[in-house]
Tab-separated table of C-alpha atoms and ligand atoms in Angstrom:
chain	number	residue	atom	x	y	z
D	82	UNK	CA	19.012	65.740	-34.154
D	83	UNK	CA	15.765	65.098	-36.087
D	84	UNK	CA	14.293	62.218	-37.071
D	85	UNK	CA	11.524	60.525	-39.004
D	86	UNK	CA	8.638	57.995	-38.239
D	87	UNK	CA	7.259	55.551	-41.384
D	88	UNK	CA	4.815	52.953	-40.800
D	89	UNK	CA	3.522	50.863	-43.069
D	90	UNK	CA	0.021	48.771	-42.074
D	91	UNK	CA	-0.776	46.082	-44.329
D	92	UNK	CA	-3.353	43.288	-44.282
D	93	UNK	CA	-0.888	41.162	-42.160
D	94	UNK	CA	1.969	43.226	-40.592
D	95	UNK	CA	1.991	46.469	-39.025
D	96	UNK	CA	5.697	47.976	-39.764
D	97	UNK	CA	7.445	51.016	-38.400
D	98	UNK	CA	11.036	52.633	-38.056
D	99	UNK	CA	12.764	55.533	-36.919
D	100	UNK	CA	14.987	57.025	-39.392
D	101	UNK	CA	17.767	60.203	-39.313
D	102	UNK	CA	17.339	62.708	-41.958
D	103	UNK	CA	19.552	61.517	-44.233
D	104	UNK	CA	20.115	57.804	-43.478
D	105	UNK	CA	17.807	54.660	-45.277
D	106	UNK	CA	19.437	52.286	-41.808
D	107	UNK	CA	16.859	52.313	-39.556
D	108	UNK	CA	17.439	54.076	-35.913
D	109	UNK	CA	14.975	51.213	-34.656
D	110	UNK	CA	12.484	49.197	-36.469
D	111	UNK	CA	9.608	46.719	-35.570
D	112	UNK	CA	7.009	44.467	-36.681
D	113	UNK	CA	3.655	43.343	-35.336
D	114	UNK	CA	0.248	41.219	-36.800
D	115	UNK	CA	-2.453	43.786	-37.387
D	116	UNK	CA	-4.692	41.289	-36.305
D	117	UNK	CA	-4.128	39.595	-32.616
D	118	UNK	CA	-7.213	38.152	-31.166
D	119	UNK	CA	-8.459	40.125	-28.503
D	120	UNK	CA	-6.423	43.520	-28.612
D	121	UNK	CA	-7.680	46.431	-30.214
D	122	UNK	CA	-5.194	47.350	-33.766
D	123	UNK	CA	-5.259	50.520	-32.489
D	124	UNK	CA	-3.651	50.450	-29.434
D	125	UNK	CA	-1.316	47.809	-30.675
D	126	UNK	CA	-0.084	50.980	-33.267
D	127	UNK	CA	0.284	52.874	-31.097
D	128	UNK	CA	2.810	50.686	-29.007
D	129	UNK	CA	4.621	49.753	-31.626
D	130	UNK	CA	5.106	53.380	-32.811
D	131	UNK	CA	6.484	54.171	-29.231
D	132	UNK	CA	8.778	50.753	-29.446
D	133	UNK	CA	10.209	52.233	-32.538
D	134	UNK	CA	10.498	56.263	-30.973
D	135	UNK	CA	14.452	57.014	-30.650
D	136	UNK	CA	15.592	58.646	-27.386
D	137	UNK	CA	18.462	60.845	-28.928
D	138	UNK	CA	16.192	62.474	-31.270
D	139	UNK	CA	13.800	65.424	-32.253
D	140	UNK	CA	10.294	63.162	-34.529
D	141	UNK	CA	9.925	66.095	-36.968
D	142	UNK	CA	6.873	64.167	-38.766
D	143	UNK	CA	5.951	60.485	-39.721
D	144	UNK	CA	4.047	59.016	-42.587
D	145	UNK	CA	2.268	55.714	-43.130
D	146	UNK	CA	1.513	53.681	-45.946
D	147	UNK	CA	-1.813	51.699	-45.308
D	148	UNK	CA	-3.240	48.970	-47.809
D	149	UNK	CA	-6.836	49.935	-48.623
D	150	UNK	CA	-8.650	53.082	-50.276
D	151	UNK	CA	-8.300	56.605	-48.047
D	152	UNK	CA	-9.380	59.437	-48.287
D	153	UNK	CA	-6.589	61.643	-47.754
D	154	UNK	CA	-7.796	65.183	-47.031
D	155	UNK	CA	-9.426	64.237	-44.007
D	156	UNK	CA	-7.207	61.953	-43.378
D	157	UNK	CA	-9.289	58.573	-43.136
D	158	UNK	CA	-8.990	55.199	-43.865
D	159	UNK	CA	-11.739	54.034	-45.657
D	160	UNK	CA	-11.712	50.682	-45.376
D	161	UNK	CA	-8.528	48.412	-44.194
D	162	UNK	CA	-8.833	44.740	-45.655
D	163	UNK	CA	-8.126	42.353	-43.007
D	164	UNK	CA	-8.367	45.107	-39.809
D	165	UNK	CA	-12.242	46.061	-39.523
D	166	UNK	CA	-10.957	48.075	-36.436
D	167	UNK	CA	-9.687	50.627	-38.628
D	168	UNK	CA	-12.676	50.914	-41.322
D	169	UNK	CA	-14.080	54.523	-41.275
D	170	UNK	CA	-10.855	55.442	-39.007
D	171	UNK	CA	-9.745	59.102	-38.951
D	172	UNK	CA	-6.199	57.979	-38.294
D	173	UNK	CA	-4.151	61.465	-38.845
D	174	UNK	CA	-5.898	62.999	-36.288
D	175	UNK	CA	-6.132	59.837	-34.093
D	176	UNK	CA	-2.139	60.030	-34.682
D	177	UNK	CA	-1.041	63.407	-34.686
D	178	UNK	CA	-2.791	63.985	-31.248
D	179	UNK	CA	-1.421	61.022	-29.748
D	180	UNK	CA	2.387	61.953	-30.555
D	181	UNK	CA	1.944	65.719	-30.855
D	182	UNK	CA	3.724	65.053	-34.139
D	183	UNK	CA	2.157	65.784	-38.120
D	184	UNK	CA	1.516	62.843	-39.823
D	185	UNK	CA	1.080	62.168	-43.830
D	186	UNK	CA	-0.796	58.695	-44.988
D	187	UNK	CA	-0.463	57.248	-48.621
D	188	UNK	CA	-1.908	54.200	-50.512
D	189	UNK	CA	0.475	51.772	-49.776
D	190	UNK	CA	0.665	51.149	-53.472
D	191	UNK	CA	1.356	54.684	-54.168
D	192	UNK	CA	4.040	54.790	-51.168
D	193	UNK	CA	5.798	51.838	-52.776
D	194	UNK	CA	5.982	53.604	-56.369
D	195	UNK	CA	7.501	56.676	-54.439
D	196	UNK	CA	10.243	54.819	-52.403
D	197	UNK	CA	11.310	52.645	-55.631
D	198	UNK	CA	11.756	56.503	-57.544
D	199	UNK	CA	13.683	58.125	-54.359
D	200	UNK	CA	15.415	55.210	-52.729
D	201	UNK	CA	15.200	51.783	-55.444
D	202	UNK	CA	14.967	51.128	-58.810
D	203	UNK	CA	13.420	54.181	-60.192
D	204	UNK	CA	16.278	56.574	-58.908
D	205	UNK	CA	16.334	59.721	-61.342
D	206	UNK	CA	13.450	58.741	-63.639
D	207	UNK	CA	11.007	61.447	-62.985
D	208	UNK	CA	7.997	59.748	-65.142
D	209	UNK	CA	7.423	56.595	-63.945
D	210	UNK	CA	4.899	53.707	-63.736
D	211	UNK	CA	5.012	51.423	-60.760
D	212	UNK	CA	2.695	48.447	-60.963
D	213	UNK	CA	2.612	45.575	-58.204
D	214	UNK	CA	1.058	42.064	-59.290
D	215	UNK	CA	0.335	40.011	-56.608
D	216	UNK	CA	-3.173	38.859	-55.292
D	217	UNK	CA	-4.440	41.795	-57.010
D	218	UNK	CA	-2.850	44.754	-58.776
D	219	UNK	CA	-1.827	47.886	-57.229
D	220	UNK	CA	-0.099	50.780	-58.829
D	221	UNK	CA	1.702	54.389	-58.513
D	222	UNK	CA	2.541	56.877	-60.735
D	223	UNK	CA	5.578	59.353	-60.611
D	224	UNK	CA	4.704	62.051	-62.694
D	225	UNK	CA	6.400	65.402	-63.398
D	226	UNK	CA	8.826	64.484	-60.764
D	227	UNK	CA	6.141	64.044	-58.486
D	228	UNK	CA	3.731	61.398	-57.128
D	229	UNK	CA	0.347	61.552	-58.921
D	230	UNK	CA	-2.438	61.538	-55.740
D	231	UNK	CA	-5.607	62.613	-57.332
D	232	UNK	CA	-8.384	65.392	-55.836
D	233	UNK	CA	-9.120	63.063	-52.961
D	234	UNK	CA	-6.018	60.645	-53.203
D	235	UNK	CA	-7.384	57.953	-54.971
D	236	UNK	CA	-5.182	57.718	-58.178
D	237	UNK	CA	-3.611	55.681	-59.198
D	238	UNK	CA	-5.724	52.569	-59.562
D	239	UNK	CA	-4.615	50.717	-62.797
D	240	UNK	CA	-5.857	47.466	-61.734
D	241	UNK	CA	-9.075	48.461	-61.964
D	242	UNK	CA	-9.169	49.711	-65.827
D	243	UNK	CA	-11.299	47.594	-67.924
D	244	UNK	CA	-9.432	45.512	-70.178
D	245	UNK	CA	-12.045	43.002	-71.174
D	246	UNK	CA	-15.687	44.554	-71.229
D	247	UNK	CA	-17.895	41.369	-70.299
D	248	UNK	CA	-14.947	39.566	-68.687
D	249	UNK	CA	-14.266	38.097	-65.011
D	250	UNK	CA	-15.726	39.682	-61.879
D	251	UNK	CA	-12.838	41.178	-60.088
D	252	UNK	CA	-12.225	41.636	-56.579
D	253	UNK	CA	-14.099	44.676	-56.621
D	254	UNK	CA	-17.236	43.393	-58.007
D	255	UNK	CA	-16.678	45.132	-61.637
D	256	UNK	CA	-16.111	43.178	-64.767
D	257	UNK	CA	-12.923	42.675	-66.731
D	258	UNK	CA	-10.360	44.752	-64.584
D	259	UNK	CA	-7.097	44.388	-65.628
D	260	UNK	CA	-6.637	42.430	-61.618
D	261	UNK	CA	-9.023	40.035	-63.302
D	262	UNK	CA	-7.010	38.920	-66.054
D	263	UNK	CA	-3.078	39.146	-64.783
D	264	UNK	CA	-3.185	39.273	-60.973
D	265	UNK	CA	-1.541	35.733	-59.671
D	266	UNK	CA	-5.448	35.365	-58.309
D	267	UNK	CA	-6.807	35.556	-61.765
D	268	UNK	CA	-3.642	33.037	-63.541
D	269	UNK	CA	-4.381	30.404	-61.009
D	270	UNK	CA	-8.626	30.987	-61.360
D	271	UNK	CA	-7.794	31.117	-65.318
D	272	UNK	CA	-5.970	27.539	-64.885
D	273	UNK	CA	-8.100	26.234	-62.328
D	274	UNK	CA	-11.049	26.711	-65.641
D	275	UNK	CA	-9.359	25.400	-68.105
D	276	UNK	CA	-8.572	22.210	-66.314
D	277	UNK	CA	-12.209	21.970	-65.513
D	278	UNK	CA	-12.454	22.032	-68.808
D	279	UNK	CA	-10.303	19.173	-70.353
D	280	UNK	CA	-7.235	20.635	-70.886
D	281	UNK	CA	-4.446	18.661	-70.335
D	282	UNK	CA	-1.703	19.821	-68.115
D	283	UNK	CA	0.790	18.283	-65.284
D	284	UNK	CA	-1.130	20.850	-62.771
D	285	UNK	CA	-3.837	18.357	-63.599
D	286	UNK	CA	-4.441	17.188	-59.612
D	287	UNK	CA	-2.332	19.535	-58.222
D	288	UNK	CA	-4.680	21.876	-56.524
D	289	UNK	CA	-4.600	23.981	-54.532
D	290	UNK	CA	-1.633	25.944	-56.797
D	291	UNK	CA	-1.029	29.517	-57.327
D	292	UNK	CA	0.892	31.701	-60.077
D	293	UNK	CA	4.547	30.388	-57.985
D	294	UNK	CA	3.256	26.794	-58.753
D	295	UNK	CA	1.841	27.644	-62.028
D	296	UNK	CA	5.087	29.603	-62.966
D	297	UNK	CA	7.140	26.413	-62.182
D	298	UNK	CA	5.307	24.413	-64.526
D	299	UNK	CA	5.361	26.652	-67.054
D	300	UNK	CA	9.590	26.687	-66.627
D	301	UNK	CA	8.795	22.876	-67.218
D	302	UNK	CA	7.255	23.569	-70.423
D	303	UNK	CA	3.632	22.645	-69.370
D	304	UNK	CA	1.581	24.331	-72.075
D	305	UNK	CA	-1.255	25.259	-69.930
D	306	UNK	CA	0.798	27.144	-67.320
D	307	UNK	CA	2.691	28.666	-70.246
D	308	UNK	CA	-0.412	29.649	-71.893
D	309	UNK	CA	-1.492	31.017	-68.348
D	310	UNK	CA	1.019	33.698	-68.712
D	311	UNK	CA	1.146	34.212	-72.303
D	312	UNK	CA	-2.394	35.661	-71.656
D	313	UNK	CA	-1.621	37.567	-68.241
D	314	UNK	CA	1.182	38.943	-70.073
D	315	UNK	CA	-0.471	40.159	-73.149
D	316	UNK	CA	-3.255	41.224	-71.433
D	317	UNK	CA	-0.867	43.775	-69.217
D	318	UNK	CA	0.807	44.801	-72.522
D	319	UNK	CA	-2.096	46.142	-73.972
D	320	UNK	CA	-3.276	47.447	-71.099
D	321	UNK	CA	0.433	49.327	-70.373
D	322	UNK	CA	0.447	50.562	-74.063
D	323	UNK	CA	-2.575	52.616	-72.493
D	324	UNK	CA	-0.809	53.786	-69.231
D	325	UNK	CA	2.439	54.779	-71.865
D	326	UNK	CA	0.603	56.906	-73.600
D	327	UNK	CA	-1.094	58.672	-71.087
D	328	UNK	CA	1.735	59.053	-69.306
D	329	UNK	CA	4.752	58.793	-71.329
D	330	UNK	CA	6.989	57.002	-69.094
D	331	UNK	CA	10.851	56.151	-68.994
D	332	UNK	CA	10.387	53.627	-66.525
D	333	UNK	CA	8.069	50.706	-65.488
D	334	UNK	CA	8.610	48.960	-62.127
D	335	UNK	CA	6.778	45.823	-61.803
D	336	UNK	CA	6.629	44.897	-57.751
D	337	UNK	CA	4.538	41.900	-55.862
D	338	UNK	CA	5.318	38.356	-55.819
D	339	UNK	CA	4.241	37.875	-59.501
D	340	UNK	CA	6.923	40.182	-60.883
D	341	UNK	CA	9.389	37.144	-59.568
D	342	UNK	CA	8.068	35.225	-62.814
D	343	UNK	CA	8.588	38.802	-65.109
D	344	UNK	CA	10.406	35.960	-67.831
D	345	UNK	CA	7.474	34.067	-68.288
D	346	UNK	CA	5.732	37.755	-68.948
D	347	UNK	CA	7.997	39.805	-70.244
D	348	UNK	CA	7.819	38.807	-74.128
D	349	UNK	CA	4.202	38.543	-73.999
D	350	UNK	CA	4.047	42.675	-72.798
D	351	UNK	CA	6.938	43.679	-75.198
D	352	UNK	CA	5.379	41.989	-78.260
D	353	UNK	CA	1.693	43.328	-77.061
D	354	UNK	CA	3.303	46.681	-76.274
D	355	UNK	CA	5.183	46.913	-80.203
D	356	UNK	CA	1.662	45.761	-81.433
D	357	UNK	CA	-0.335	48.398	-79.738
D	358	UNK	CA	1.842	51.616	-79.481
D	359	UNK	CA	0.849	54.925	-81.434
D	360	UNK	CA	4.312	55.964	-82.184
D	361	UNK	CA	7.122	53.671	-81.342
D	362	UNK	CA	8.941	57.000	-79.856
D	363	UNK	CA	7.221	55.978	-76.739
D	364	UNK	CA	9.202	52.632	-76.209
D	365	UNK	CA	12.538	54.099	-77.543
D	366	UNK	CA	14.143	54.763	-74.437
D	367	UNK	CA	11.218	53.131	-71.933
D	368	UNK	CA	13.003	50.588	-69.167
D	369	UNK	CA	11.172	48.270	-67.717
D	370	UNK	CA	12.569	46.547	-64.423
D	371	UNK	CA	11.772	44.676	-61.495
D	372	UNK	CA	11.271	46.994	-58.189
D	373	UNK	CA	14.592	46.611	-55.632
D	374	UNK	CA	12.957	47.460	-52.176
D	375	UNK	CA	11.342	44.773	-51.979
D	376	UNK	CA	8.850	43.876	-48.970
D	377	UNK	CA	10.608	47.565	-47.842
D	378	UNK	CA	9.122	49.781	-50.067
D	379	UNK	CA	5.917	50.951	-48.671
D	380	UNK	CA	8.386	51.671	-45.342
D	381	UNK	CA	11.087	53.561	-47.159
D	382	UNK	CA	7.799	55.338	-49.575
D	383	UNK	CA	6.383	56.466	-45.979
D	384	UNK	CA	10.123	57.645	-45.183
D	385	UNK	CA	10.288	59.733	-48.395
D	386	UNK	CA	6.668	61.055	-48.085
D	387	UNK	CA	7.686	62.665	-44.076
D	388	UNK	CA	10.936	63.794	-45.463
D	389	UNK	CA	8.652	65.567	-48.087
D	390	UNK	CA	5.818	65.878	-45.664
D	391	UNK	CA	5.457	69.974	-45.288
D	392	UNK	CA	2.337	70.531	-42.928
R	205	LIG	ZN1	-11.628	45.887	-60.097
């Protein structure tokens, strides 16, 4: 029988499972750190790859889902955040000789927008915009039925369209990305300024906090924290207005930790959405949702992609 390898490395964890052709249970999965001091990442891969191989059956292909900007024709990671091991790391080939297998990599961002479409919440919308808030913002576009990659695999970075020309540095070093207005980073930073400021609040000496603490006190009614997300939220409305009519989507997915406060957003992107739209036919029939993998996604996205995966 044949079978299928997805790995997912993040900043953190290293994932991977094997998986049957047509099953989402796992044949055998497994976690690592990506970082342990003193052991090189990539031999730690590659054991956990082999700890996650299934005896019974034929690997066909695998795929992994990295964090960090690749460039996918040669099949390099460009730079991993967290894992300088694997900065400048030509990890097909590094893979594919290793196992004797073909092996796909995606953005884990992008990976995470195709597992919601073929496994979670964005199951038979063929247009779709997939948009993770969390320390910063990642994204992934289904388009035409098929995952938008770009010439070199870079698309689809919405975090990084300028919203505000002139406005916060974001992680990137540019000015007034959309990351630097509505990423749980940016709320808390936004808070942390207007405190410094004189604005009254009860986060008043509660630092450290971030968006989860923020979000809290806004459910309290705190009018800082409420105003916190009243300008995240418009902020991604206009900038989503943008993305729907470029794209002309039926769904958005909001993902990342952020997307568990979506109330305390939610009227702030509608009302900046109705404010901003061209034609209201774009938000006739447009759903948006929260994503239903959860911390899975970029696993069961690397599943889909070496289903897909056609060497
Ligand atoms: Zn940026």
């Amino acid at each position: 029988m044949k079978a299928h390898i997805a790995i997912d490395i993040g900043g953190t964890q290293m994932r991977a499972a094997s998986y049957s052709v047509d099953s989402l249970d796992p044949i055998k999965i497994n976690r690592i750190q990506s970082r342990t001091p003193g052991s090189k990442p990539t031999e730690r891969l590659i054991d956990l790859i082999k700890s996650v191989w299934p005896e019974d059956h034929d690997v066909s292909s695998m795929a992994t889902a990295i964090a960090g900007p690749l460039d996918i024709p040669n099949g390099r990671i460009i730079r991993a955040p967290n894992i300088p091991d694997l900065n400048d790391f030509f990890i097909t080939d590094y893979l594919s000789k290793k196992f004797g297998v073909p092996i796909a990599i995606g953005n884990d961002a992008n990976l995470a927008a195709l597992g919601e479409w073929r496994y979670g919440a964005g199951q038979g919308h063929n247009h779709l915009i997939y948009i993770t808030i969390s320390t910063g913002i990642g994204s992934g576009i289904i388009t035409e039925g098929k995952l938008l990659v770009g010439s070199r695999g870079m698309a689809a970075e919405l975090g990084h369209t300028t919203v505000v020309p002139d406005g916060p540095i974001c992680s990137c070093g540019k000015r007034g990305h959309l990351e630097a207005i509505a990423s749980g980073t940016a709320i808390a930073a936004w808070v942390k300024e207007e405190l410094a400021r004189g604005t009254r609040s009860t986060l008043l000496g509660a630092e450290p906090f971030n968006a989860r603490r923020i979000a809290e006190a806004a459910k309290g009614g705190d009018p800082l924290a409420l105003a916190a997300f009243e300008r995240a939220g418009t902020t991604l409305g206009k900038a989503l207005t943008d993305f729907v009519h470029i794209f002309n989507p039926s769904m958005i997915i909001f993902g990342g930790g952020v997307s568990n406060s979506i109330n305390l957003l939610l009227p702030h992107i509608e009302n900046a959405m109705q404010e901003n739209i061209f034609a209201p036919g774009y938000l006739d029939d447009l759903k948006i949702t929260t994503a239903a993998l959860g911390d899975d996604a970029g696993l069961l996205g690397a599943l889909a992609l070496a289903r897909e995966f056609r060497p």
